[in-house]
XYZ file of C-alpha atoms in Angstrom:
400
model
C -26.859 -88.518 29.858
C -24.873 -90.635 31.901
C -22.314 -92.582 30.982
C -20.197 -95.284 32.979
C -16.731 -96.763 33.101
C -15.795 -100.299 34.157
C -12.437 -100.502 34.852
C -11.598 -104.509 34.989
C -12.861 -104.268 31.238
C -11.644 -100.740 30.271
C -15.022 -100.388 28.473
C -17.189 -97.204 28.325
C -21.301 -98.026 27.946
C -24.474 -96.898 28.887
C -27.733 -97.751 30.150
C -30.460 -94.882 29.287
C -31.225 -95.144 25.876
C -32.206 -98.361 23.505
C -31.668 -95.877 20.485
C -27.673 -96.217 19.584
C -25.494 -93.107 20.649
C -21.820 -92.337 19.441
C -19.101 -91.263 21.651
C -15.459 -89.747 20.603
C -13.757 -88.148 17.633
C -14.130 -91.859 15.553
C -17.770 -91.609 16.569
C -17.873 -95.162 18.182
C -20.974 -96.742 18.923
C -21.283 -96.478 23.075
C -22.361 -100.085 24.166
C -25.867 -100.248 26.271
C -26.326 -102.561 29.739
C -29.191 -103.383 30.985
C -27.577 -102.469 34.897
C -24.605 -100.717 36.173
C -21.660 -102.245 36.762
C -19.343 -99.671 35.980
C -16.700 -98.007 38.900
C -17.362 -94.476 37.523
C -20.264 -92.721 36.440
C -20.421 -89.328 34.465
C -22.785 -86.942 33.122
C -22.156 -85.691 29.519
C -24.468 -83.834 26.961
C -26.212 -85.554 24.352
C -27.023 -83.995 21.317
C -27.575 -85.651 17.641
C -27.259 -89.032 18.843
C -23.594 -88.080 19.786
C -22.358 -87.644 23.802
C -19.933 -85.364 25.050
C -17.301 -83.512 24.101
C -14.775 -85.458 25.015
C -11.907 -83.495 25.490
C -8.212 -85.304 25.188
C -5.383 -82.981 26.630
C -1.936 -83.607 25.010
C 1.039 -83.444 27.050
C 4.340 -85.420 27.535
C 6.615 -87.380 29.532
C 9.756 -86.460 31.748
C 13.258 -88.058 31.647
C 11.935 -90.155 34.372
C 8.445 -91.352 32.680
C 6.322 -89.408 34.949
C 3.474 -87.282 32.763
C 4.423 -83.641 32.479
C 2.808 -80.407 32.421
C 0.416 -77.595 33.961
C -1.275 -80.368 36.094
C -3.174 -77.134 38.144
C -4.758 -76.117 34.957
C -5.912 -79.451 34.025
C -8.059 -79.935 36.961
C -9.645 -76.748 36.812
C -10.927 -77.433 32.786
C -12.045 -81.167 34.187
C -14.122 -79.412 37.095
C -15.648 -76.638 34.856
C -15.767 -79.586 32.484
C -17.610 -81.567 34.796
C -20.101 -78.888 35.655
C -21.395 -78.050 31.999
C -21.431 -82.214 31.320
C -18.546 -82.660 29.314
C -15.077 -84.626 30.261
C -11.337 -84.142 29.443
C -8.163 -86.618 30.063
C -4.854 -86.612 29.594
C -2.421 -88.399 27.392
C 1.072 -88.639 25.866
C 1.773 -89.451 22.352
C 2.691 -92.819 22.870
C -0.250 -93.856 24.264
C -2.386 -94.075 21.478
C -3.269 -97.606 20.540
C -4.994 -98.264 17.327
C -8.066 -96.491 18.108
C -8.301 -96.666 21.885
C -6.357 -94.038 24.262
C -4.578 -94.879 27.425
C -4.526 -91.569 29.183
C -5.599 -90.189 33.098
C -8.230 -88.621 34.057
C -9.041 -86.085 37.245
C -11.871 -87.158 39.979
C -12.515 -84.499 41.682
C -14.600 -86.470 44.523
C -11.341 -88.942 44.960
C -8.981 -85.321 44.467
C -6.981 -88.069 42.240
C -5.900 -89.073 38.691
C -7.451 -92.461 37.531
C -5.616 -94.273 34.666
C -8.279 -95.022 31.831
C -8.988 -95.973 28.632
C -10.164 -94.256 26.062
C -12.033 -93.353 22.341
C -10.111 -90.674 20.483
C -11.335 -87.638 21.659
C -13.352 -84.860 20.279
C -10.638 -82.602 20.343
C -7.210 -82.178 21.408
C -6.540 -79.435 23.475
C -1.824 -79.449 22.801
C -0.159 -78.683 26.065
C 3.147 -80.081 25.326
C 5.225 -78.377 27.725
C 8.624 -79.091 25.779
C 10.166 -78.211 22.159
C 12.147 -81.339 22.249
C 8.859 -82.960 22.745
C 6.675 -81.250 19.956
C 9.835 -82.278 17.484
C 9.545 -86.231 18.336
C 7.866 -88.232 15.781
C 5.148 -89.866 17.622
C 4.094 -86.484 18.439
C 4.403 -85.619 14.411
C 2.780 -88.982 13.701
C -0.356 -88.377 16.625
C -0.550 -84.540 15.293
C -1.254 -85.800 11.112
C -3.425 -88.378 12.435
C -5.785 -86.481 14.076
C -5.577 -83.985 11.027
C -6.599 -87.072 8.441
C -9.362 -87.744 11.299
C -10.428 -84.452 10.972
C -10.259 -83.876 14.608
C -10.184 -80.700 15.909
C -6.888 -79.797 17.454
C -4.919 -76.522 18.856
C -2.105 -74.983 19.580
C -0.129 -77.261 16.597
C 3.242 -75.839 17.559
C 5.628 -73.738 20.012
C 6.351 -70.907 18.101
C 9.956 -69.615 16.230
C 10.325 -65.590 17.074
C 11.893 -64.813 14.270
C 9.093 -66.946 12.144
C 6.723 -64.736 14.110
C 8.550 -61.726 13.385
C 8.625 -62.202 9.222
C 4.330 -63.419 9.106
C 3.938 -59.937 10.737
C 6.428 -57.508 9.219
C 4.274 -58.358 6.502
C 0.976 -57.265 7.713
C -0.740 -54.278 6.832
C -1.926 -53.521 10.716
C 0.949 -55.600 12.716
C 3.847 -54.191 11.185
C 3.492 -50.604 12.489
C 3.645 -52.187 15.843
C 6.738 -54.139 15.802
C 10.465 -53.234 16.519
C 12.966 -54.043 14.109
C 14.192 -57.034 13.992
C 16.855 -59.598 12.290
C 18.182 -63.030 12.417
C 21.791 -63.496 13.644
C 23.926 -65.163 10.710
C 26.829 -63.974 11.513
C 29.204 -61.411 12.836
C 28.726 -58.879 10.379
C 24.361 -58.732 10.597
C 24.992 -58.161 14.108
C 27.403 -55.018 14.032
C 26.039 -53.647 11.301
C 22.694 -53.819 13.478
C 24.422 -52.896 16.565
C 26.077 -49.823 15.024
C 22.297 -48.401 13.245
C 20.880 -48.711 16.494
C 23.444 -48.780 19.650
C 21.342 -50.495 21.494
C 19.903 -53.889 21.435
C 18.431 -57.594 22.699
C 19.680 -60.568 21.635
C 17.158 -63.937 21.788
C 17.274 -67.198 21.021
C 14.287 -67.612 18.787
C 12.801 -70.712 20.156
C 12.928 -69.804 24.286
C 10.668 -68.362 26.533
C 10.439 -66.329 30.022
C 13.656 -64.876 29.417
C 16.068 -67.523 28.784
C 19.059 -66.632 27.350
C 18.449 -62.688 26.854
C 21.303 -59.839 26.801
C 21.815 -56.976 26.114
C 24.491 -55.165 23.954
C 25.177 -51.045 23.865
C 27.575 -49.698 22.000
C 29.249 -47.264 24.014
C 31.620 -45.342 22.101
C 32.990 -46.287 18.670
C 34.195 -49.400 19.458
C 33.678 -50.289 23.434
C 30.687 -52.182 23.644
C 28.674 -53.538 26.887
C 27.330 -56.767 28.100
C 24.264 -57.663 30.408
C 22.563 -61.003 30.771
C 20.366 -61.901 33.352
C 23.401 -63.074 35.490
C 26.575 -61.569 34.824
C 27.631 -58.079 33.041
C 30.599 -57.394 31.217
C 32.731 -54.787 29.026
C 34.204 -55.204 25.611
C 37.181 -53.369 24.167
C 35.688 -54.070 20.657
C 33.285 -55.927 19.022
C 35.740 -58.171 17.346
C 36.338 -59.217 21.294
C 32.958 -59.511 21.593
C 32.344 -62.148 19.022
C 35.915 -63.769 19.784
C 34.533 -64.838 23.356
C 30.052 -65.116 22.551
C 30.031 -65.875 18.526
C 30.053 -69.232 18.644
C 27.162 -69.276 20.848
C 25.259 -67.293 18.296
C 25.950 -69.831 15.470
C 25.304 -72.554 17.228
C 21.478 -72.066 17.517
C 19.345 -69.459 16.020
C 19.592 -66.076 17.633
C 17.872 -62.642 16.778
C 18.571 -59.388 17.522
C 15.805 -56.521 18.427
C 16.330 -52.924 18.434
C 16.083 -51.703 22.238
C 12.541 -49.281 22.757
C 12.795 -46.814 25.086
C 10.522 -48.045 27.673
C 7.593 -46.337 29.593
C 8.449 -46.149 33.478
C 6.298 -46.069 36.143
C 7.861 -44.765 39.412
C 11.356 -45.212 37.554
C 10.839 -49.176 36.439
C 9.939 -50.091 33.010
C 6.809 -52.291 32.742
C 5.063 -54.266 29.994
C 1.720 -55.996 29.061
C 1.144 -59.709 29.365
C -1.884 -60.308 27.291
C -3.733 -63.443 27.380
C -6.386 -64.339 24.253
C -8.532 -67.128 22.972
C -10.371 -67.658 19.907
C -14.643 -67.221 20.230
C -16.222 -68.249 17.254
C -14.214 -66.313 13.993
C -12.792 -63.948 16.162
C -9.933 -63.698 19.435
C -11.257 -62.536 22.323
C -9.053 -60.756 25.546
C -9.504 -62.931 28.228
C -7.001 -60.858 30.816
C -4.061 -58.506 31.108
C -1.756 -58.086 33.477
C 1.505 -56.001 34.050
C 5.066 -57.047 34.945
C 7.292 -54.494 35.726
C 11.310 -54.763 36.409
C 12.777 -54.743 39.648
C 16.685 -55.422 40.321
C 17.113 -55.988 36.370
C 15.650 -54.166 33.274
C 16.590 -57.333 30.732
C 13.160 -58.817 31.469
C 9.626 -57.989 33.048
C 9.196 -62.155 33.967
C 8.225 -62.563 37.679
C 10.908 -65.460 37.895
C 13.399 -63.243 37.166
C 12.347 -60.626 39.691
C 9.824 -58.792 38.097
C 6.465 -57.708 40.343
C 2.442 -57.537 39.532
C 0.907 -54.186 38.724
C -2.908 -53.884 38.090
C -3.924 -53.170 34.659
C -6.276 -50.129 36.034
C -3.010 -48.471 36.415
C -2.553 -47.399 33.009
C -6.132 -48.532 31.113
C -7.404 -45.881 28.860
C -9.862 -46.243 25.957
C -6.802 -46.340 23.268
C -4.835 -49.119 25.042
C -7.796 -50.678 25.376
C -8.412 -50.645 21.258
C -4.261 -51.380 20.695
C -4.967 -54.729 22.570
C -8.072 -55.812 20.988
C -6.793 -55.010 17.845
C -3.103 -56.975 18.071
C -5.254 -59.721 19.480
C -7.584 -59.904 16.579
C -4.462 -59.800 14.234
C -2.057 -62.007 15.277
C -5.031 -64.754 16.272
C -5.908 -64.741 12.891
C -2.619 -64.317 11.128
C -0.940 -67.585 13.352
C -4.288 -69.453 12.462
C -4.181 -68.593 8.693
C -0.412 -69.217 8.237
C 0.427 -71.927 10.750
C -2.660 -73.832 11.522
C -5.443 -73.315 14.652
C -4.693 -71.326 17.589
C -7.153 -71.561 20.251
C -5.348 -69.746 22.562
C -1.994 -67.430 22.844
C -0.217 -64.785 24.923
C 1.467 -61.487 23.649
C 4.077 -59.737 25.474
C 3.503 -55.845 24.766
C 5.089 -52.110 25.695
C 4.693 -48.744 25.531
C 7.760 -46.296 24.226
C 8.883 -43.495 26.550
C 7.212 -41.447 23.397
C 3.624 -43.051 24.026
C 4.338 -45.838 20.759
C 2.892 -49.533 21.162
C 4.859 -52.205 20.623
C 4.413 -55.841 20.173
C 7.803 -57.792 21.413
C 6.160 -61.546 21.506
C 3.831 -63.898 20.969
C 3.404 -67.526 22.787
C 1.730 -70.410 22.266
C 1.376 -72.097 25.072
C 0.961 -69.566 27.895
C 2.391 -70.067 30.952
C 0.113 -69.813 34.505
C -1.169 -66.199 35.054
C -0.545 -65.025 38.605
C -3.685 -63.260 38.610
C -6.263 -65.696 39.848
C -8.887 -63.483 38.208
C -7.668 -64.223 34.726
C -7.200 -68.214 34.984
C -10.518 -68.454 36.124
C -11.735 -66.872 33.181
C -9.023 -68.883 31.058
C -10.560 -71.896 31.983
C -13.731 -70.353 31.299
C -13.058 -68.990 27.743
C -11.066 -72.800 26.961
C -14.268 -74.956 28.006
C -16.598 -72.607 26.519
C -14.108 -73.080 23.240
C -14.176 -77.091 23.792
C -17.810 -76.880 23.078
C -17.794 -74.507 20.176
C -15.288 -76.735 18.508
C -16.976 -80.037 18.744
C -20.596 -79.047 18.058
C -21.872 -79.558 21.495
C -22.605 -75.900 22.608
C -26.135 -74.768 23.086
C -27.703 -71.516 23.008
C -27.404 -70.986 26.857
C -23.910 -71.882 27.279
C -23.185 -68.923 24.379
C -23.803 -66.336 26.998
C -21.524 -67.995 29.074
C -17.747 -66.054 29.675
């Protein structure tokens, strides 16, 4: 059904039906004209009196004002979006007014954004690119609104490592997979820890593609080693150690991670970057690639020098089952526990002695390099859109 926008008014209406249809999370009545007179024109699926899905993509501001975020991705779900009649926009948190939305929206025939107005969506698809962000209150205050509205909305949070760590040391399946692991309170966790296991990473919990990572080894009684992603340096004792970087590991949460003797292919160690989405009561793999160290062994991330490698490298029928099996775990686990995950990445290994690991798991993964596997993101994610909001039909379910 088409559906048209008049921009002088702001006002959404349509002009097919004399029945009433509804539009938008607050299922508003959409207005009917007897012509066109709108600027824009759109094509969305009707079904029970309802059009859509309407699909609002959360996001933030910069220092400067300017709107924030994977803007690549964003076009590609409003194209796919486009093609299977439904329609997405994007907003900030303090754009919501009363029950309208001030938010953007992608035209592909103009290749440009178009400021709009809007109902509340059908669902909100959280891309909030910053922590600081997520921790505002308008965000807080937008996020338990659309919960009392019972509109549908995921990821609800970055996620804490350590928080991540406890919810699966716990599990009967994800526990045998994980490395040990412990929160930094002090000097004394952290030798003690240092001293079972000689060698080890140190994280802040809430950071991602590598930020902040070392590495300590313990190299005879008392002489310990540095590494971080920039510098390297030796310690006569541990006490030095935490003279010089304690405060640093006080000052905001840090954890500490036994080191696992990596798998190496042609002499580099490599991991898994595994992205998943939820399809229907279960996660799905929707792509996996390999990063593998170059000038550095701290971290696999391509920013910091790592390279692609092709999964067909090292498939075999058990990885394959170790992946679909964390995936199916830790979907359900972050969505029982901490609210709906739609979609999530997990960072994986294999020990020099053929064990799998699980190191991490994100919530708002980053762009895959592999064009392969964010064409089928945005594939799985508007095939998810529908799903959520009630507007999928039985051809679009053999679809991705």
């Amino acid at each position: 059904m088409n559906i048209h926008y008049d921009s002088q008014s702001g006002k959404w209406y349509q002009t097919s039906l004399d029945t009433a249809v509804t539009i938008g999370g607050m299922n508003e009545i959409l207005p009917r004209k007897t012509k066109k007179e709108a600027d824009f024109s759109f094509d969305l699926t009707t079904k029970n009196g309802k059009v859509g899905p309407l699909i609002g993509i959360l996001t933030a501001r910069k220092t400067d004002g300017t709107i924030s975020g994977n803007s690549s991705l964003f076009i590609q779900l409003q194209k796919k979006l486009l093609a299977q009649k439904g329609f997405s926009f994007i907003f900030t948190a303090d754009s919501v007014n009363g029950i309208m939305v001030n938010g953007y929206a992608y035209l592909p025939e103009e290749q440009s954004w178009k400021k709009m107005t809007f109902p509340y969506p059908d669902l909100v698809y959280n891309r909030i690119p910053f922590r600081k962000s997520e921790k505002e209150k308008n965000v807080r205050t937008i996020l338990a609104d659309l919960k009392a509205k019972n509109i549908p909305f995921f990821n609800p949070c970055f996620l804490d490592k350590y928080q991540v760590y406890h919810l699966f040391k716990n599990h009967s399946v994800l526990q045998n997979f994980l490395p040990e692991t412990n929160l930094i309170t002090g000097d004394v966790e952290l030798r003690t820890f240092l001293q079972k296991h000689t060698s080890v990473y140190v994280k802040p919990t809430q950071a991602a593609k590598g930020k902040g990572i070392f590495r300590l080894r313990l190299e005879n009684e008392s002489e310990i080693s540095f590494e971080g992603l920039l510098e390297r340096k030796q310690y006569q004792s541990f006490a030095a150690f935490w003279q010089e970087q304690g405060s640093n590991l006080t000052e905001k949460p840090y954890l500490v991670q036994e080191e696992i003797s990596p798998s190496r292919y042609k002499g580099k160690r490599f991991d898994f970057r595994i992205l998943a989405h939820a399809d229907l009561n279960d996660y799905r793999v929707t792509g996996i690639g390999i990063r593998q160290s170059q000038d550095q062994e701290l971290t696999t991330h391509i920013p910091n020098g790592g390279r692609l490698l092709p999964y067909h490298l090292f498939q075999t029928a058990e990885l394959d089952q170790f992946i679909q099996l964390v995936v199916s775990h830790v979907g359900r686990t972050l969505t029982t526990e901490l609210g709906y995950f739609g979609e999530f990445s997990i960072d994986a290994g294999i020990s020099k002695e053929g064990k799998y690991y699980l190191f991490e798991v994100n919530a708002k993964p980053m762009r895959f390099d592999e064009e392969e596997i964010e064409e089928l993101r945005v594939t799985r994610l508007c095939r998810l859109f529908f799903q959520l909001t009630g507007f999928e039909n039985k051809r679009r379910k053999r679809l991705g």
